[in-house]
C-alpha atoms as a PDB file:
ATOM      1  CA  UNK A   1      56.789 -10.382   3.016  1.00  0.00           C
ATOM      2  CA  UNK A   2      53.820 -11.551   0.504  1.00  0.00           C
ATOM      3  CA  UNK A   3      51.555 -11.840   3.539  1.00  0.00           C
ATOM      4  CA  UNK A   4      52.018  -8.025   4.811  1.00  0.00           C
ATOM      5  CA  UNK A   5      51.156  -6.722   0.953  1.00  0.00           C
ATOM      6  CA  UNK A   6      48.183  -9.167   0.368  1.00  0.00           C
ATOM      7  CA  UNK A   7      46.904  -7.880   3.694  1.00  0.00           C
ATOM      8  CA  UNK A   8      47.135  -4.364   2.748  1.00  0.00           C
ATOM      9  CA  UNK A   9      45.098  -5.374  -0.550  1.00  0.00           C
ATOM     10  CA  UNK A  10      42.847  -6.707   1.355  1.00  0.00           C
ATOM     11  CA  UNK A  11      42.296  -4.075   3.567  1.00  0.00           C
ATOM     12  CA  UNK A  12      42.391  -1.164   1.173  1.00  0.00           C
ATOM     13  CA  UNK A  13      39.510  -3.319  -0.720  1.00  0.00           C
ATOM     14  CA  UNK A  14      37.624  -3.449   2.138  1.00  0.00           C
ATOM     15  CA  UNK A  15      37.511  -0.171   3.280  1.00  0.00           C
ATOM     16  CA  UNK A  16      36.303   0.817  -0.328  1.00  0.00           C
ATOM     17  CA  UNK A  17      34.131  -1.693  -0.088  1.00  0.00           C
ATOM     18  CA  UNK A  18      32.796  -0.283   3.242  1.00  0.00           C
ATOM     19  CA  UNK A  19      33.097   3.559   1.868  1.00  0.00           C
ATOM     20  CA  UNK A  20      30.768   2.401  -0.888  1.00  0.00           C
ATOM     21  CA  UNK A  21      27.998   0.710   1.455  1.00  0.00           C
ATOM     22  CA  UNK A  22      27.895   3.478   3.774  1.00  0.00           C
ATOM     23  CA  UNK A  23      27.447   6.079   0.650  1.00  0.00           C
ATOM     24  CA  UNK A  24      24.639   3.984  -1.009  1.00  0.00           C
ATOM     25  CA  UNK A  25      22.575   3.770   2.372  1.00  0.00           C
ATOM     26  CA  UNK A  26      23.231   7.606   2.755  1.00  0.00           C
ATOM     27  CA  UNK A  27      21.714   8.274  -0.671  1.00  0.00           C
ATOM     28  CA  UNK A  28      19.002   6.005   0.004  1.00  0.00           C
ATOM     29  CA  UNK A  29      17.906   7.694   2.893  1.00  0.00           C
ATOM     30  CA  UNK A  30      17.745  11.046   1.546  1.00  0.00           C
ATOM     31  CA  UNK A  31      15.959   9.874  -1.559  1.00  0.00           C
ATOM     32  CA  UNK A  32      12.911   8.137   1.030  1.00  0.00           C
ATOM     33  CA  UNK A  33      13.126  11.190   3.367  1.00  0.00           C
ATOM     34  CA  UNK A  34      11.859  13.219   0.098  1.00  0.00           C
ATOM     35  CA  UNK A  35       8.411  11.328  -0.163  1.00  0.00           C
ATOM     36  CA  UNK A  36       7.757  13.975   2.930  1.00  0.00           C
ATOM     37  CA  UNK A  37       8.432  16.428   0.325  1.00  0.00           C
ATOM     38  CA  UNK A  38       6.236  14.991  -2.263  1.00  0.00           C
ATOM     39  CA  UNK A  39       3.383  14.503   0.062  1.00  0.00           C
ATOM     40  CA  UNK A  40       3.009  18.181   1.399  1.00  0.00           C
ATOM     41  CA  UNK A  41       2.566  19.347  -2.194  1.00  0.00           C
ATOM     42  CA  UNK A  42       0.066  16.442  -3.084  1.00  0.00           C
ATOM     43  CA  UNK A  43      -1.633  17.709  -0.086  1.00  0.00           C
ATOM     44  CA  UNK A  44      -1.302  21.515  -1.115  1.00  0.00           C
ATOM     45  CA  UNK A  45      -3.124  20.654  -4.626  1.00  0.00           C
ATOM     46  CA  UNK A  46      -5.502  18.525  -2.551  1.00  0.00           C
ATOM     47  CA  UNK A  47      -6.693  21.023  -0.738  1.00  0.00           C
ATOM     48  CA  UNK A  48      -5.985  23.994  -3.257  1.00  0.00           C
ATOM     49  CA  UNK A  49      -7.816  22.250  -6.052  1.00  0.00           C
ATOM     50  CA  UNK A  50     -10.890  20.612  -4.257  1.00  0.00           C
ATOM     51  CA  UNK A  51      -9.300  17.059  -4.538  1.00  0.00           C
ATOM     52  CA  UNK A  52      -7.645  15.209  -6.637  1.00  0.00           C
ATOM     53  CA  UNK A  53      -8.907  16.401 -10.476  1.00  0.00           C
ATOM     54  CA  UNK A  54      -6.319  15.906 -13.614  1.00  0.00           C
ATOM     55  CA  UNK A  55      -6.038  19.522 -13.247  1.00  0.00           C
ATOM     56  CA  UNK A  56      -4.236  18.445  -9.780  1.00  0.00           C
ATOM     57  CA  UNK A  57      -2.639  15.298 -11.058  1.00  0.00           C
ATOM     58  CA  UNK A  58      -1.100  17.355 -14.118  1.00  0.00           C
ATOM     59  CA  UNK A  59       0.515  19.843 -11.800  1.00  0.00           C
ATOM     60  CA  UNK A  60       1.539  17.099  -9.646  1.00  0.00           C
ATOM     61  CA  UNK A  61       2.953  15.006 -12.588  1.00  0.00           C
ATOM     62  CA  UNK A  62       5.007  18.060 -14.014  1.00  0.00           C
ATOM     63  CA  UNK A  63       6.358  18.559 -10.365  1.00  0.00           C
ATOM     64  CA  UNK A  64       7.956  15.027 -10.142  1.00  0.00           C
ATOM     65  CA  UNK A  65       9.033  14.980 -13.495  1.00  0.00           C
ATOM     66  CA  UNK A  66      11.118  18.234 -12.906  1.00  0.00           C
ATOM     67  CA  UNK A  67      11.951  17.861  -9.468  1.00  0.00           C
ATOM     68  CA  UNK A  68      12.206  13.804  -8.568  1.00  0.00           C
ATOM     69  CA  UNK A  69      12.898  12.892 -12.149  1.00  0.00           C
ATOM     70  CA  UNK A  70       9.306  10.980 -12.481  1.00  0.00           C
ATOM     71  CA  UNK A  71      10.168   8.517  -9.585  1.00  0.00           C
ATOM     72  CA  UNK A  72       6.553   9.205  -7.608  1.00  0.00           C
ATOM     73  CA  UNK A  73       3.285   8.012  -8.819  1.00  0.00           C
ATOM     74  CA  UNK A  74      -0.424   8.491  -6.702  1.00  0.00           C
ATOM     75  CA  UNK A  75      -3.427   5.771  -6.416  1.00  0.00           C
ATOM     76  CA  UNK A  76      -6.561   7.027  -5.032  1.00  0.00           C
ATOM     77  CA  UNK A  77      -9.971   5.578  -5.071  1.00  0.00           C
ATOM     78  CA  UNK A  78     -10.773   9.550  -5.537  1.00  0.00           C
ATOM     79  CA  UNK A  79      -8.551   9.952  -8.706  1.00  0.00           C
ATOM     80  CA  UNK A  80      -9.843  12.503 -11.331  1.00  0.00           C
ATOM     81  CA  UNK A  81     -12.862  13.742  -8.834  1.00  0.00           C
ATOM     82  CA  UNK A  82     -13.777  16.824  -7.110  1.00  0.00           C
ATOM     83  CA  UNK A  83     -14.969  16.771  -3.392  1.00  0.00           C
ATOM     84  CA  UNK A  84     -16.918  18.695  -1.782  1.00  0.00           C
ATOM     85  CA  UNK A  85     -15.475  21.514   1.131  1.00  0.00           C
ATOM     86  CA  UNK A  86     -14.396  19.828   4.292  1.00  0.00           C
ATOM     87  CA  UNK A  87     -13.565  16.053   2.122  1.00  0.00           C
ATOM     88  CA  UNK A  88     -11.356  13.838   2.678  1.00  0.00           C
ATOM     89  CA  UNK A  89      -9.262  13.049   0.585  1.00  0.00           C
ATOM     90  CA  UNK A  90      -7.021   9.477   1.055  1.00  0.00           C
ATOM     91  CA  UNK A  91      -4.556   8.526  -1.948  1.00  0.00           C
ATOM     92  CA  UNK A  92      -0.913   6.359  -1.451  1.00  0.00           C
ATOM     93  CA  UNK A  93       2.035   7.527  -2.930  1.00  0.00           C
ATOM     94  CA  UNK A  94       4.043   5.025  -4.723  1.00  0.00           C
ATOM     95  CA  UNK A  95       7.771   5.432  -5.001  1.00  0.00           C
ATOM     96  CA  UNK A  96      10.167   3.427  -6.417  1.00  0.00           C
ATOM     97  CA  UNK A  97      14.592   3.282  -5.073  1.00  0.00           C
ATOM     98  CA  UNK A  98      17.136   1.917  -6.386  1.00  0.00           C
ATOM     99  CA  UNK A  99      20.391   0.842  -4.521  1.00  0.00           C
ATOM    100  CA  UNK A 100      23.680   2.822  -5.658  1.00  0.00           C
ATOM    101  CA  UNK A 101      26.794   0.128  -6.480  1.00  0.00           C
ATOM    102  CA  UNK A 102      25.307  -2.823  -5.440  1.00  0.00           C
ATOM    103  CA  UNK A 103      23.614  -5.729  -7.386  1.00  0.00           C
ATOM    104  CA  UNK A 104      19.972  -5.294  -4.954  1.00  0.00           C
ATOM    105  CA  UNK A 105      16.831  -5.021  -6.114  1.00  0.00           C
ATOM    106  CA  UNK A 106      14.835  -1.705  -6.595  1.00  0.00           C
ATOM    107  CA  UNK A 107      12.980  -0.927  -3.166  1.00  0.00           C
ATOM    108  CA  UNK A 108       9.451  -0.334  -3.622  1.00  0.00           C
ATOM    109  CA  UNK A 109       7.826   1.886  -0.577  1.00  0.00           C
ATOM    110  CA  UNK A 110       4.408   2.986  -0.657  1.00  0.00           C
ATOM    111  CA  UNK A 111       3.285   5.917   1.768  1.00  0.00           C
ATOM    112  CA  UNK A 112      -0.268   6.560   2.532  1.00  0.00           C
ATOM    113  CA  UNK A 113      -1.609   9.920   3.046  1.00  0.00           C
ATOM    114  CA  UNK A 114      -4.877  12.031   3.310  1.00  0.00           C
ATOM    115  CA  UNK A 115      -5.779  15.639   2.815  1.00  0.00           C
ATOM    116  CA  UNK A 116      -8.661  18.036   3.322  1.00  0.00           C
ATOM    117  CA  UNK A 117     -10.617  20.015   0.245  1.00  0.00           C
ATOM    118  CA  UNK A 118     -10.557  23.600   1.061  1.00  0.00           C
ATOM    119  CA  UNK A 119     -12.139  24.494  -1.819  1.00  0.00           C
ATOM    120  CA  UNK A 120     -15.910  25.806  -2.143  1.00  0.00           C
END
C-alpha cells in the first residue's frame, strides 16, 4: 500500500519536473530566436545612418533597453565611425540567456552580422 503512494509521488514529481524542463527550453528558444530581431534593426541604423556612429548606437541602445530589457550589446572594429556609401559594415552582437528554474549557467551566444551604408 506504501509502495503504490510513494510511486505516485514520484511520478507527480517527475512530471513537474519534466513540465518545468520543457518550459525553460521553450523560453530559451524564443529569447535566441529574437537576436534575428535585434539584428535587422542594427542593420536598419547601419544602413540608415551611414554606419555605426553613437548617433546609431544611442538609438540602438534605447531600443534594447525598452524592448529586450538591455540583454544585447554590439562590438565592431567600425564602432563610433561613419562609412562611406556602398561600406561594409561587420559588427557581432553579443547576447547574454539565462536558464528559467534550473541551477545552469547563463548562455553566452554571440551572432555575427554585416550591413551596407546607404547613406551619401
Amino acid at each position: 500500500m506504501m509502495e503504490g503512494s510513494i510511486t505516485a509521488i514520484f511520478k507527480m514529481y517527475l512530471f513537474l519536473l519534466c513540465i518545468l524542463a520543457i518550459l525553460s527550453v521553450a523560453i530559451f528558444f524564443i529569447q535566441v530566436n529574437q537576436i534575428n530581431e535585434y539584428k535587422q534593426i542594427v542593420n536598419y541604423q547601419i544602413e540608415r545612418n551611414g554606419g555605426l556612429t553613437p548617433e546609431a548606437i544611442s538609438k540602438l541602445k534605447d531600443y534594447d533597453q525598452k524592448h529586450f530589457s538591455g540583454r544585447f550589446s554590439i562590438e565592431s572594429p567600425m564602432l563610433n565611425q561613419k562609412v562611406k556609401y556602398g561600406d561594409e559594415v561587420d559588427y557581432t552582437v553579443h547576447s547574454t540567456f539565462e536558464i528559467l528554474y534550473f541551477e545552469i549557467p547563463n548562455v553566452k551566444i554571440p551572432i555575427k552580422g554585416s550591413a551596407l551604408s546607404l547613406t551619401r
